[in-house]
Coordinates of C-alpha atoms in Angstrom, one line a residue:
M1146 CA -90.2 -51.8 -71.2
E1147 CA -91.6 -48.1 -72.7
Q1148 CA -94.1 -45.9 -72.4
T1149 CA -95.0 -44.5 -75.3
I1150 CA -97.4 -41.1 -75.9
T1151 CA -100.7 -42.3 -77.1
E1152 CA -102.4 -37.7 -77.9
A1153 CA -100.0 -34.9 -77.6
P1154 CA -99.8 -32.7 -75.1
D1155 CA -101.8 -29.9 -75.3
D1156 CA -98.7 -27.3 -75.7
P1157 CA -96.7 -26.9 -78.4
R1158 CA -93.1 -26.5 -77.3
V1159 CA -93.6 -29.7 -75.0
A1160 CA -94.3 -32.1 -77.6
Q1161 CA -91.5 -30.2 -79.6
R1162 CA -89.2 -31.3 -76.9
L1163 CA -90.3 -34.4 -76.6
K1164 CA -88.9 -34.6 -79.9
T1165 CA -85.8 -33.9 -79.8
A1166 CA -85.0 -34.5 -76.0
K1167 CA -82.1 -36.8 -77.0
S1168 CA -81.9 -38.6 -73.3
K1169 CA -83.8 -39.8 -70.4
A1170 CA -82.4 -36.6 -67.9
E1171 CA -83.9 -34.4 -71.0
L1172 CA -86.5 -36.1 -70.9
Q1173 CA -86.5 -36.4 -67.0
E1174 CA -85.1 -32.5 -66.5
L1175 CA -88.7 -32.2 -69.4
V1176 CA -91.2 -33.8 -66.4
R1177 CA -88.9 -31.9 -63.9
S1178 CA -90.4 -28.3 -65.5
L1179 CA -93.8 -30.2 -66.0
D1180 CA -95.2 -31.0 -62.1
R1181 CA -92.6 -26.4 -61.4
R1182 CA -95.7 -25.8 -63.8
N1183 CA -97.7 -27.8 -62.6
M1184 CA -97.4 -26.6 -58.9
R1185 CA -97.1 -22.6 -60.1
L1186 CA -101.1 -22.9 -61.2
Q1187 CA -102.3 -25.9 -58.5
K1188 CA -101.0 -22.3 -56.2
I1189 CA -102.5 -19.8 -58.4
R1190 CA -106.0 -21.9 -58.9
D1191 CA -106.3 -22.3 -55.8
D1192 CA -105.4 -17.9 -54.0
L1193 CA -108.3 -18.2 -57.1
A1194 CA -110.8 -19.9 -55.5
V1195 CA -109.8 -18.3 -52.4
Q1196 CA -110.9 -14.7 -53.6
L1197 CA -113.4 -16.3 -55.1
A1198 CA -115.0 -17.6 -51.8
Q1199 CA -113.8 -14.1 -50.4
A1200 CA -116.2 -11.3 -53.0
R1201 CA -119.0 -14.5 -52.9
L1202 CA -118.9 -13.3 -48.8
N1203 CA -117.9 -9.4 -49.1
K1204 CA -120.9 -9.9 -50.8
G1205 CA -123.6 -11.2 -48.8
T1206 CA -123.1 -9.1 -46.9
R1207 CA -123.8 -5.8 -48.6

């Protein structure tokens, strides 16, 4: 059963890679690279949340 893309990706580069992928292996590599990017973004988000919490604590102690 084939899956279809129901909406365009936010990133035009991802959309282009989806259109030009010639094999299942290329699509799998795209998924792996997007997973890596998501992991990096989640780490950045978590780090920023920690910094925000620390800033709020520091503001309350002054």
